[in-house]
mmCIF file of C-alpha atoms in Angstrom:
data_model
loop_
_atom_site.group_PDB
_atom_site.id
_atom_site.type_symbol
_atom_site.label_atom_id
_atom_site.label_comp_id
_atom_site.label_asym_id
_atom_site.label_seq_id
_atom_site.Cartn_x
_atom_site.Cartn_y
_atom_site.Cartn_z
ATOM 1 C CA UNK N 28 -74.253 -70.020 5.893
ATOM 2 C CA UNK N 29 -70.467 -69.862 5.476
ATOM 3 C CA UNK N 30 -67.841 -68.297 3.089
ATOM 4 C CA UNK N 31 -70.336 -66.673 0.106
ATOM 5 C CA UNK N 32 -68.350 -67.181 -3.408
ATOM 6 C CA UNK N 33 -65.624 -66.230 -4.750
ATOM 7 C CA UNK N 34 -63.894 -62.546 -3.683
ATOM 8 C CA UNK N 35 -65.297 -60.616 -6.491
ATOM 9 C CA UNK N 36 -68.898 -61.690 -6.194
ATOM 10 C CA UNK N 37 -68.834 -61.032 -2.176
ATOM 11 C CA UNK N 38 -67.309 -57.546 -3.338
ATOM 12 C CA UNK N 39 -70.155 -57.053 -5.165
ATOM 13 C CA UNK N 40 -72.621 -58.241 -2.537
ATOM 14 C CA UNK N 41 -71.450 -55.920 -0.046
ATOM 15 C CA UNK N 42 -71.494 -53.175 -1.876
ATOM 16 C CA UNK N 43 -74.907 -53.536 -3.007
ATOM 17 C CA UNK N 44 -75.109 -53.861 0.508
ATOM 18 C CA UNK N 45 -74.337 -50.708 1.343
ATOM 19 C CA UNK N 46 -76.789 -49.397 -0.922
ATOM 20 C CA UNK N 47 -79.818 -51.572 0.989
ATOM 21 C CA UNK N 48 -78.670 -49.435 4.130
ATOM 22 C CA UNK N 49 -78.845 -45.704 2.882
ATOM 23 C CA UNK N 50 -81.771 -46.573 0.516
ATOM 24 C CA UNK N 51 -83.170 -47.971 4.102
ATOM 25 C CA UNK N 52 -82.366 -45.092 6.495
ATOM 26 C CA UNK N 53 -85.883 -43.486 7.951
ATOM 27 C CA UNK N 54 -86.887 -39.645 7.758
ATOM 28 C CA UNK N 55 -87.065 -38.303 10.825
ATOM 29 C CA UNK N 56 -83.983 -36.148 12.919
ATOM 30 C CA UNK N 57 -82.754 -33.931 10.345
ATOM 31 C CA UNK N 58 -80.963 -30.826 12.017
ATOM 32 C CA UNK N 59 -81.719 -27.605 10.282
ATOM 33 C CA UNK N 60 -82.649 -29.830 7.595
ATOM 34 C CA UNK N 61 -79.128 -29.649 6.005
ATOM 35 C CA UNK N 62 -76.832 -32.073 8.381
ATOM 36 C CA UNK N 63 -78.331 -34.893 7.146
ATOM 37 C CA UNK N 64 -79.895 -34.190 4.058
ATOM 38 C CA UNK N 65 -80.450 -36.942 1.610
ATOM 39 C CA UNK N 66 -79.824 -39.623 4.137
ATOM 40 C CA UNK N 67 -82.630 -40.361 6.470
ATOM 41 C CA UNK N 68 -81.963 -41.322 9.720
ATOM 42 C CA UNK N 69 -84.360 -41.998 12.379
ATOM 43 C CA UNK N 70 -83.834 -40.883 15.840
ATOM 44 C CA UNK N 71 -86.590 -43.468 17.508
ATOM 45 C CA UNK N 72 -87.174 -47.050 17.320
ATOM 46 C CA UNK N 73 -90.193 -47.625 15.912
ATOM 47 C CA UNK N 74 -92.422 -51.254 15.274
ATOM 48 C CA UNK N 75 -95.655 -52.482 14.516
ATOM 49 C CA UNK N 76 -97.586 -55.609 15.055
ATOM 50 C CA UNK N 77 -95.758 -57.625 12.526
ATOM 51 C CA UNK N 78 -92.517 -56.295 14.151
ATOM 52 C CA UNK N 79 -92.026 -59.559 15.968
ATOM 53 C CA UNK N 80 -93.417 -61.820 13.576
ATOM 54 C CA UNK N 81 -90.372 -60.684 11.181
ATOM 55 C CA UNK N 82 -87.699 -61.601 14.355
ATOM 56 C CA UNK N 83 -85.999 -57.870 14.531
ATOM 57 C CA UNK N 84 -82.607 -58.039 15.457
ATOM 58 C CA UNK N 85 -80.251 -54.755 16.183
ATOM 59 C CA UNK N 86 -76.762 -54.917 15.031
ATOM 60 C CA UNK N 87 -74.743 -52.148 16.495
ATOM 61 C CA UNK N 88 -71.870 -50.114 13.929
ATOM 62 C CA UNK N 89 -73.700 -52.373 11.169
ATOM 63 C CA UNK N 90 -71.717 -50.080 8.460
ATOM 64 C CA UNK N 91 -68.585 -51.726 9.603
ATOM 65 C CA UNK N 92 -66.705 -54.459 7.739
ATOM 66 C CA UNK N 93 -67.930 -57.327 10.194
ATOM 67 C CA UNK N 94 -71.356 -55.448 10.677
ATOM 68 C CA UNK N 95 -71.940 -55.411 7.178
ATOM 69 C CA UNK N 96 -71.361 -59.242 6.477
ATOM 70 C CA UNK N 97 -73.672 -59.904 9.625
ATOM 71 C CA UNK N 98 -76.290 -57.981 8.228
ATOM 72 C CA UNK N 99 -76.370 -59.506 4.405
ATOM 73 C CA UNK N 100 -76.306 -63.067 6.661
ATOM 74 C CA UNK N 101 -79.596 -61.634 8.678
ATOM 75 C CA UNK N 102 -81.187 -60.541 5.522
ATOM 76 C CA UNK N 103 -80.585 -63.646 3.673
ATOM 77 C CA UNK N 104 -81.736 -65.459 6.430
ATOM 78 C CA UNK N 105 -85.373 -63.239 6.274
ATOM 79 C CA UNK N 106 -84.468 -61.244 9.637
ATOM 80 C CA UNK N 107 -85.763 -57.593 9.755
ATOM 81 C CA UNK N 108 -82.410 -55.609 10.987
ATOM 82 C CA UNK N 109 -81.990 -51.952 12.475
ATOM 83 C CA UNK N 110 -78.463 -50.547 12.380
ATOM 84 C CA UNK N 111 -77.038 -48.782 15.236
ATOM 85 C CA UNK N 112 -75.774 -45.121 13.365
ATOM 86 C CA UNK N 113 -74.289 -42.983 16.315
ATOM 87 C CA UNK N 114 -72.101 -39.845 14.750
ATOM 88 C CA UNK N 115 -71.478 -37.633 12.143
ATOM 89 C CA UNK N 116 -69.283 -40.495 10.561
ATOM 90 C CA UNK N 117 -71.812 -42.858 9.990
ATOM 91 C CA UNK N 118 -74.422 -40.759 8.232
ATOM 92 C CA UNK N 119 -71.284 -39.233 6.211
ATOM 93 C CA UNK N 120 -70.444 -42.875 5.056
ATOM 94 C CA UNK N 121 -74.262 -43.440 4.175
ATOM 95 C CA UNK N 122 -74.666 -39.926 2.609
ATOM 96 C CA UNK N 123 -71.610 -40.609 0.326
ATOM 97 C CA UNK N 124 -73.291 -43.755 -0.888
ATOM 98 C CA UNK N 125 -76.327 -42.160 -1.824
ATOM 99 C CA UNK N 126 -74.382 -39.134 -3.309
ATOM 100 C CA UNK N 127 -72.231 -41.613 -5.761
ATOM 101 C CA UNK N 128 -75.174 -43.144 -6.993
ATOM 102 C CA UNK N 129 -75.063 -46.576 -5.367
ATOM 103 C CA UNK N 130 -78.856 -46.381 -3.602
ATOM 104 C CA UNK N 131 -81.286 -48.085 -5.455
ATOM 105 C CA UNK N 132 -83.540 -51.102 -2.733
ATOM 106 C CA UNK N 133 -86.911 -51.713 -1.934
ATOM 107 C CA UNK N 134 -85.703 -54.051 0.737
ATOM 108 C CA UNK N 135 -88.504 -53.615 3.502
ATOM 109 C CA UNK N 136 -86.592 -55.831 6.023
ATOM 110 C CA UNK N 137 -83.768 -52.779 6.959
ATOM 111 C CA UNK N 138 -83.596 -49.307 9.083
ATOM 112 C CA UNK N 139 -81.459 -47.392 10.941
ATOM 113 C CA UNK N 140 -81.638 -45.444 13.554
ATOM 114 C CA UNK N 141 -79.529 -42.941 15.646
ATOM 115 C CA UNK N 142 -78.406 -43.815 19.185
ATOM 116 C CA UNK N 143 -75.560 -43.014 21.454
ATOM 117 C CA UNK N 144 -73.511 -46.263 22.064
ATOM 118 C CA UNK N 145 -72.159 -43.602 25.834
ATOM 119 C CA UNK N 146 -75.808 -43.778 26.657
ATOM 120 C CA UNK N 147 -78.099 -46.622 27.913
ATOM 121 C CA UNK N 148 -81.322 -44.947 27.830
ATOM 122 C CA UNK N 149 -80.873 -44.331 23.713
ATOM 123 C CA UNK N 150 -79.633 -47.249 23.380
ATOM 124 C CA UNK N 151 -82.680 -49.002 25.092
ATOM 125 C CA UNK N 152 -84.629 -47.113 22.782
ATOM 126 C CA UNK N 153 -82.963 -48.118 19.842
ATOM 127 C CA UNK N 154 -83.457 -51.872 20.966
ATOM 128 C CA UNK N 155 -87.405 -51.554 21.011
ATOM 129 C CA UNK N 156 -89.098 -54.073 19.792
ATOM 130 C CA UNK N 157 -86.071 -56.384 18.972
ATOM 131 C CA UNK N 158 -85.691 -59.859 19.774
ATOM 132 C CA UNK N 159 -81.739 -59.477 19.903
ATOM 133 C CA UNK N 160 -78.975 -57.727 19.430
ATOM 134 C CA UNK N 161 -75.219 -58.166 17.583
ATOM 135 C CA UNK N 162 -73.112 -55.820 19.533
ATOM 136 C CA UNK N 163 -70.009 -55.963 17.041
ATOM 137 C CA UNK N 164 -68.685 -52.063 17.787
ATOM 138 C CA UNK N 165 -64.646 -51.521 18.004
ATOM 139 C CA UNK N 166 -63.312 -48.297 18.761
ATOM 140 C CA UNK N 167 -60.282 -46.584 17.026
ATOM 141 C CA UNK N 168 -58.082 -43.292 18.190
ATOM 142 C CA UNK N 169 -56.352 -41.641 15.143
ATOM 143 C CA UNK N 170 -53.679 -40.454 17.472
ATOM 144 C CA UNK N 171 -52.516 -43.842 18.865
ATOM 145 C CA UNK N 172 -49.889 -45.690 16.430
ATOM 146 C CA UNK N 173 -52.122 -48.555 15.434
ATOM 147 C CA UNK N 174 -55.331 -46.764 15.795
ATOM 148 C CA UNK N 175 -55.926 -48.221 19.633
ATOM 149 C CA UNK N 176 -54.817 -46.914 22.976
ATOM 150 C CA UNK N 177 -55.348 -47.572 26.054
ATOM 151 C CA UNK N 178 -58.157 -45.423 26.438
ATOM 152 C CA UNK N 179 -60.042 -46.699 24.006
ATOM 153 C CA UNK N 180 -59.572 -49.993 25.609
ATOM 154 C CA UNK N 181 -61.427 -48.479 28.284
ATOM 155 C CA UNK N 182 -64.145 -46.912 25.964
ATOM 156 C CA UNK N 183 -64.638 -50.743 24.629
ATOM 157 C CA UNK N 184 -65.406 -51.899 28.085
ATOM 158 C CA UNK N 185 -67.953 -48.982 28.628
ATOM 159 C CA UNK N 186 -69.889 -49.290 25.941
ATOM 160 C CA UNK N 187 -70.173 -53.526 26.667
ATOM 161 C CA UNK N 188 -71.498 -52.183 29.529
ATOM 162 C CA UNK N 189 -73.822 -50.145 27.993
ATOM 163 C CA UNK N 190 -74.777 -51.991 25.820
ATOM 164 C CA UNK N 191 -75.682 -55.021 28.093
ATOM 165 C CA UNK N 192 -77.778 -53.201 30.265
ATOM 166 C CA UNK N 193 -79.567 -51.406 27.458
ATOM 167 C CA UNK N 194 -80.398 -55.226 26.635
ATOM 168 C CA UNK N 195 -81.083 -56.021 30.377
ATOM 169 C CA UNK N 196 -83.762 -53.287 30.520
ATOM 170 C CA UNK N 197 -85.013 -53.413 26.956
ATOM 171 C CA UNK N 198 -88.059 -56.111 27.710
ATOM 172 C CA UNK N 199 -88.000 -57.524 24.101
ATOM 173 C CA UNK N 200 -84.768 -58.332 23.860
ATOM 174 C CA UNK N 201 -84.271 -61.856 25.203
ATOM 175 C CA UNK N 202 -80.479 -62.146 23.839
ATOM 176 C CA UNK N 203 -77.126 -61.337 22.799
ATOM 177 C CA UNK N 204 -74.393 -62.038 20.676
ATOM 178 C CA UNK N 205 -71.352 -60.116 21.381
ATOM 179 C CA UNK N 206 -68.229 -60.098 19.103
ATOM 180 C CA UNK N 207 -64.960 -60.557 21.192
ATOM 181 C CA UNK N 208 -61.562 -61.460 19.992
ATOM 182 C CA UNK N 209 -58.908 -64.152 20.222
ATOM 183 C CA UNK N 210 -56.893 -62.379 21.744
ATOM 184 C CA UNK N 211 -59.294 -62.172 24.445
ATOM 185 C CA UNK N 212 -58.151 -65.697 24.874
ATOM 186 C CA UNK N 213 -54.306 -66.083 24.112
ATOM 187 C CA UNK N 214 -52.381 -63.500 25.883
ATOM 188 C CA UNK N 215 -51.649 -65.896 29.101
ATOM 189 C CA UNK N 216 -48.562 -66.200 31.366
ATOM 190 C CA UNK N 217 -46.565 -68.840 29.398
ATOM 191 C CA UNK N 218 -44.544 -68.996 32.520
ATOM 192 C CA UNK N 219 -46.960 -70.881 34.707
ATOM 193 C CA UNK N 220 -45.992 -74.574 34.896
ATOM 194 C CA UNK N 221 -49.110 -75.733 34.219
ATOM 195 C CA UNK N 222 -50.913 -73.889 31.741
ATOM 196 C CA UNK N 223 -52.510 -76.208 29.137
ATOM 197 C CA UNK N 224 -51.292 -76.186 25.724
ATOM 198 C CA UNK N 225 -54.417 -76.354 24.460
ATOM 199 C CA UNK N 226 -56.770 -72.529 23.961
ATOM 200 C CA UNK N 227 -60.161 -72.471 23.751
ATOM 201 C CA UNK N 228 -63.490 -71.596 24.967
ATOM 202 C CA UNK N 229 -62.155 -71.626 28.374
ATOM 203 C CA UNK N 230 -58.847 -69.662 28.140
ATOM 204 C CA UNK N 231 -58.918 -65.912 28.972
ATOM 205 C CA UNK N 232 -55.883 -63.620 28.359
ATOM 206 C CA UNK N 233 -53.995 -62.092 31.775
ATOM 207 C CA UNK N 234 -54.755 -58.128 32.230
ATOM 208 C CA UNK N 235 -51.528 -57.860 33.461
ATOM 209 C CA UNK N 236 -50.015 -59.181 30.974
ATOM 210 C CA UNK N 237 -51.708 -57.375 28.065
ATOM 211 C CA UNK N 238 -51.159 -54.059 30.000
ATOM 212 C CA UNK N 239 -47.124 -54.823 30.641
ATOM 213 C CA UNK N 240 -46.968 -55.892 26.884
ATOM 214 C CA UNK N 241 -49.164 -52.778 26.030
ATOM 215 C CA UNK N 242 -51.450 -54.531 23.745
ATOM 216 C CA UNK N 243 -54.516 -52.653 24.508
ATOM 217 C CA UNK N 244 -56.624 -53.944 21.690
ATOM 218 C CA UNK N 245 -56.404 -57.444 23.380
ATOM 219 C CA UNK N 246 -57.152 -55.594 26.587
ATOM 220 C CA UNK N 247 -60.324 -53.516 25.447
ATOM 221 C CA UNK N 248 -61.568 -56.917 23.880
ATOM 222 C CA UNK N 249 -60.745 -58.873 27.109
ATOM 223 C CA UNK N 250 -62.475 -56.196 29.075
ATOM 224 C CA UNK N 251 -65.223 -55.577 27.026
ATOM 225 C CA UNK N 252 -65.938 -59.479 27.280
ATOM 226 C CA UNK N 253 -65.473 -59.699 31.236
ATOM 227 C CA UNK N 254 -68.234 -56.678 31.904
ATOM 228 C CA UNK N 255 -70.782 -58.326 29.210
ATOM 229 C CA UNK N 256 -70.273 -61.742 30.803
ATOM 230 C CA UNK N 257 -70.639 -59.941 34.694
ATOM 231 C CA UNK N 258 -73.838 -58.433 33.296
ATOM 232 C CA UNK N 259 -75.763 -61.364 31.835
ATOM 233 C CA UNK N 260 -74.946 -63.296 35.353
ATOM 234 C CA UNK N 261 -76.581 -60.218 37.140
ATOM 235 C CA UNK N 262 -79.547 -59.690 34.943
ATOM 236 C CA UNK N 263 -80.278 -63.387 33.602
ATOM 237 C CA UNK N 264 -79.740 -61.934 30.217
ATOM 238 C CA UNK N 265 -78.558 -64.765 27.883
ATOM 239 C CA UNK N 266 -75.361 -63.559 26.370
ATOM 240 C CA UNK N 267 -73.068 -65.340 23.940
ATOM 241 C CA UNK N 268 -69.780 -64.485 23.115
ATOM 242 C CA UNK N 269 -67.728 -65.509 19.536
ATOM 243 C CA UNK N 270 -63.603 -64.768 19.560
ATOM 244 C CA UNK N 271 -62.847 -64.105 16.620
ATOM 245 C CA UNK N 272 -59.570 -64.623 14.688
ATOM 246 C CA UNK N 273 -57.542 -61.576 12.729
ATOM 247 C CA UNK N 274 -60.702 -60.728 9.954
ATOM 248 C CA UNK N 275 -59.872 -61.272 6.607
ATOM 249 C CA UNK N 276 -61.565 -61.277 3.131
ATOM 250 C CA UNK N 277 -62.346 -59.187 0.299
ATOM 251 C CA UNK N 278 -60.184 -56.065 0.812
ATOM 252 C CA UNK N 279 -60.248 -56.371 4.499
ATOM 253 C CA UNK N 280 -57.276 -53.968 5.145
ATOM 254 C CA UNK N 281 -59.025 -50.765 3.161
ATOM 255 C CA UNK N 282 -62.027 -51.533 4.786
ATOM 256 C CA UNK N 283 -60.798 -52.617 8.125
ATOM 257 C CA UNK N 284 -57.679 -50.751 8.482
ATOM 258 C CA UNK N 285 -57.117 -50.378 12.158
ATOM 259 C CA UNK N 286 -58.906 -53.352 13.510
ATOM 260 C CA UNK N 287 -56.326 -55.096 11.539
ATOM 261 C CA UNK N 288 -53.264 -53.514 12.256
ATOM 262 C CA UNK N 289 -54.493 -53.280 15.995
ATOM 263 C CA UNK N 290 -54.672 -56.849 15.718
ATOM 264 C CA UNK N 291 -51.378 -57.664 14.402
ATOM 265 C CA UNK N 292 -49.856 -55.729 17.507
ATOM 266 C CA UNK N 293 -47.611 -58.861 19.280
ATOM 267 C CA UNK N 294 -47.922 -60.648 15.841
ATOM 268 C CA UNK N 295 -44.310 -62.303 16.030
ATOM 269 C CA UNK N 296 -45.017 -63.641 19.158
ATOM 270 C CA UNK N 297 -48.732 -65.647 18.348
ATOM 271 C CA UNK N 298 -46.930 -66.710 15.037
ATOM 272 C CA UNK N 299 -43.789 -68.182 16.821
ATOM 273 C CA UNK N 300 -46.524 -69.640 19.501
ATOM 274 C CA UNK N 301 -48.626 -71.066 16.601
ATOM 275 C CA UNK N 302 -51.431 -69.024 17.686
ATOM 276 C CA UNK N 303 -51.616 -66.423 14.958
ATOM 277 C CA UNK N 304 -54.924 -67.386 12.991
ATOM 278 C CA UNK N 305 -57.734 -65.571 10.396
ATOM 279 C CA UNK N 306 -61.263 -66.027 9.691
ATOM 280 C CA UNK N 307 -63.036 -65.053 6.706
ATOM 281 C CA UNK N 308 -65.708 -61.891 7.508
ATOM 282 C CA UNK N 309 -68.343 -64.209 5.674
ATOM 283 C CA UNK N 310 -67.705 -67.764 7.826
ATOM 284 C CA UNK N 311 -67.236 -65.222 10.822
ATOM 285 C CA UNK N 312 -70.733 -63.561 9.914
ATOM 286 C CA UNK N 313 -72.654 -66.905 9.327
ATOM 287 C CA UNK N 314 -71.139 -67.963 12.463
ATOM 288 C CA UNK N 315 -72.786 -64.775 14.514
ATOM 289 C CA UNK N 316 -75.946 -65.994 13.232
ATOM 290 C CA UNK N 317 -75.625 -69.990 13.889
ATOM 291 C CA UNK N 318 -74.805 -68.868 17.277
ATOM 292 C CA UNK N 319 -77.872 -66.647 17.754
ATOM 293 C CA UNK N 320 -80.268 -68.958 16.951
ATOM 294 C CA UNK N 321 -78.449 -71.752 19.296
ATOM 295 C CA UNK N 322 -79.038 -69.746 22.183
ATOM 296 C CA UNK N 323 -82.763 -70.684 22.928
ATOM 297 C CA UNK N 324 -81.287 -74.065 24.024
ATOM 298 C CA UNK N 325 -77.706 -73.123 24.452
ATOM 299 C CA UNK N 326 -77.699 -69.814 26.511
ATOM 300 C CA UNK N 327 -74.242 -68.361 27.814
ATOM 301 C CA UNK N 328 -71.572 -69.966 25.859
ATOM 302 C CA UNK N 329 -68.300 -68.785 24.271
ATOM 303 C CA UNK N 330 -67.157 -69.518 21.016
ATOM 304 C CA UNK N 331 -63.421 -69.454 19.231
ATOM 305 C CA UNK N 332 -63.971 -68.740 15.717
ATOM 306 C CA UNK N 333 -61.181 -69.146 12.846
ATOM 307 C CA UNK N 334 -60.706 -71.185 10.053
ATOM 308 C CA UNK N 335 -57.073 -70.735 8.835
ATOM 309 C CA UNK N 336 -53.464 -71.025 11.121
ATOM 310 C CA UNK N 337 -50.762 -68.380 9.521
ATOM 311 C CA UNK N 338 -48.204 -70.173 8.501
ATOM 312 C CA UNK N 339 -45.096 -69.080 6.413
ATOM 313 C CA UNK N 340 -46.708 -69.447 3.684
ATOM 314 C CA UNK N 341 -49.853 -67.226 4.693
ATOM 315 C CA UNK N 342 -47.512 -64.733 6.429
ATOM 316 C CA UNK N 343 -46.190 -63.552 3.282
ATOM 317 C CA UNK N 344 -49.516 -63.554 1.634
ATOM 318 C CA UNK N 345 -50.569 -61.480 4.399
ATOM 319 C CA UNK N 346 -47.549 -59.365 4.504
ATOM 320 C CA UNK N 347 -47.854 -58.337 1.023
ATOM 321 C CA UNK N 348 -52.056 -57.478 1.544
ATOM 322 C CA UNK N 349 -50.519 -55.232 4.266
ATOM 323 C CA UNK N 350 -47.917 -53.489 2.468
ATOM 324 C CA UNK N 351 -45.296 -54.595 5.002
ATOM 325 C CA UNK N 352 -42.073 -56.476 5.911
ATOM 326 C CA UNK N 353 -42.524 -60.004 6.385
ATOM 327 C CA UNK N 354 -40.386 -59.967 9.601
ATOM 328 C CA UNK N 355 -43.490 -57.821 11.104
ATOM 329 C CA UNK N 356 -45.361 -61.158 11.357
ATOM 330 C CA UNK N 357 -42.618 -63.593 11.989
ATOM 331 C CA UNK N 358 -39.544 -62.382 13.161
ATOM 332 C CA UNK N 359 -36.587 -63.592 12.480
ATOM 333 C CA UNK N 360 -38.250 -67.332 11.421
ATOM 334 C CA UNK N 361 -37.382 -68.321 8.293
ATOM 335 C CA UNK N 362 -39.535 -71.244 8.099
ATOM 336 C CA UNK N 363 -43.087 -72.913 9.539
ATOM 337 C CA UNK N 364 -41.844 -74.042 13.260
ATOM 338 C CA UNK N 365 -43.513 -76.720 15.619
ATOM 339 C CA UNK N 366 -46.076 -74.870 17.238
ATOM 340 C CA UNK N 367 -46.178 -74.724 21.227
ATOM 341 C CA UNK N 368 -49.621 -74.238 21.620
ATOM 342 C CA UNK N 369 -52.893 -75.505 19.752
ATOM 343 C CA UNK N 370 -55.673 -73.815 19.452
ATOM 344 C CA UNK N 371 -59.814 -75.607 19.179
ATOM 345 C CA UNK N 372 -62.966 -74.128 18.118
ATOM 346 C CA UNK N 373 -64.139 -77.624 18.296
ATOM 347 C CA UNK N 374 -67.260 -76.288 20.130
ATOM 348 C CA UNK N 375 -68.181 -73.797 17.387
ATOM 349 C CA UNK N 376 -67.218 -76.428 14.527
ATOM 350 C CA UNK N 377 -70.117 -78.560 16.112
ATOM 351 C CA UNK N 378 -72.818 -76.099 16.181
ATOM 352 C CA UNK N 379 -72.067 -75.119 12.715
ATOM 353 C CA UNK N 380 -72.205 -78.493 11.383
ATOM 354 C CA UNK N 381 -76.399 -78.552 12.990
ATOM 355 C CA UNK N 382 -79.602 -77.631 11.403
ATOM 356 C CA UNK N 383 -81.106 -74.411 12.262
ATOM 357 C CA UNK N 384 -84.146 -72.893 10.927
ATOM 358 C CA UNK N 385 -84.550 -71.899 7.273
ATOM 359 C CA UNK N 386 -85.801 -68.899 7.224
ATOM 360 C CA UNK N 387 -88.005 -66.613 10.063
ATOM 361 C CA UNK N 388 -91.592 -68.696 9.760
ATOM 362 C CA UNK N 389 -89.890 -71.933 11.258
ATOM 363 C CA UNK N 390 -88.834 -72.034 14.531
#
């Protein structure tokens, strides 16, 4: 499935969303019985014998602006899902749903439960009984200018780690899909005389680079993909990865403030190198789940995912969803210029244009 309707009606959708996941949340792990109260969150992964018949998948921060749309893709698609919820912040955003009134679902295909993304032993717990998992988790610092520092580029690359082994040990889980970034893939020394114009599934972004040019959200996602890829080779553990484009759609920068502006960091530069490109949540959701269900035939691949290049024309669109000056995307251009490089997601574009399974009872 790709881009849902029009703005509004995906509003909508996700909101009702929202409600599926508190109405959804289990009873158990209430401290004192007042630091949770009327959300329930389980602290165990639990399953029965129909567990596996219903394909369980795990999506990790599934209250998140990506996790969300990968969810509703999973649901419509008749997957049972469990949502990673780690801290205090998660059940607060669940708890404020119920408390406004937005809860109402019956929908017998979604939990949660409570794990710690620092440890691998709750985390294997939390992946019980699931077929897969969607590790889509991004990490922000409130005291960093865009929200991302260099630490938490190392805190990205830890918890990859985690969760990857969590995987490796957890004896139902036969695969992942793990969300990276383009800008895993663009960042490369443009000095090299004979670097291909041409990015895709093969390119990777220098370290060095990224850490002279201090763009440590392309550095946590670049890490964060290196250690998942070196731990699928070492456990057999079929990985996938899917780089995504800047995230747009339906109010994307209130509900995905620092991603976005984390993103942007170096914007002038991948818009003057024609390399600055979006994808909508939805297309970028449906394509997490085309992906996952490739993998039985198509194990360890990676996958550029975007659907729109910024132009001028886009840059002031997006400039004016952002609240900022134009010249914060593209410099001192005035105009659309010849673009240096090109990017492909040719190898995504063909998967998504396959068959795949209808819904859970044909495989």
């Amino acid at each position: 499935m790709g881009i849902l309707g029009a703005e509004e009606t995906m509003g909508m959708e996700l909101e009702e969303l929202h409600r599926m996941l508190a109405a959804r949340a289990g009873p158990e792990s209430r401290k004192d019985g007042d630091e949770f109260k009327d959300v329930r969150v389980s602290s165990e992964a639990t399953m029965d014998a129909d567990d596996v018949e219903k394909l369980v998948v795990c999506v990790t921060s599934g209250v998140s602006y990506l996790g969300l749309a990968i969810v509703k893709e999973l649901l419509v698609r008749r997957y049972s899902v469990r949502i990673i919820a780690e801290n205090q912040e998660d059940i607060d955003r669940l708890r404020e749903m119920e408390t406004s009134g937005e809860m109402r679902s019956t929908d017998d295909n979604i939990s949660v439960v409570m794990a710690k993304l620092s440890e691998i032993e709750s985390l294997s717990e939390a992946f019980q009984g699931c077929l897969g998992v969607f590790h889509t988790c991004a990490f922000i610092d409130p005291s960093g200018v865009s929200g991302y520092t260099k630490y938490m580029a190392e805190i990205e690359m830890k918890v990859s780690e985690n969760v990857m082994k969590a995987c490796a040990r957890t004896p139902s889980v036969t695969k992942c899909v793990l969300t990276s970034s383009l800008l895993a893939c663009i960042w490369r020394d443009n000095t090299q005389y004979d670097l291909s114009s041409v990015v895709n599934h093969d390119s990777w972004s220098d370290e060095s680079l990224c850490t002279n040019k201090k763009l440590w959200y392309s550095l946590g996602k670049l890490r964060a993909e290196k250690v998942a890829w070196r731990v699928a080779e070492e456990s057999g553990l079929k990985l996938a990865t899917i780089c995504a484009a800047l995230t747009t759609g339906p109010e994307f920068y209130r509900r995905n403030p620092t991603p976005t502006i984390a993103y942007l960091k170096g914007a002038q530069e991948m818009y003057a190198n024609g390399l600055l490109a979006t994808v909508d949540v939805n297309r970028l959701a449906g394509a997490h789940v085309r992906v996952f269900e490739a993998m039985d035939k198509n194990a360890r691949r990676r996958y550029l995912c975007f659907d729109n290049f910024v132009g001028r024309d886009e840059a002031e669109k997006l400039a004016r969803e952002l609240e900022m000056p134009i010249n914060r995307i593209c410099g001192d251009v005035s105009g659309d210029i010849p673009a240096r490089f090109q990017l492909s997601n040719e190898k995504l574009s063909g998967l998504m244009s396959t068959t795949f399974r209808s819904c859970y009872g044909e495989r």
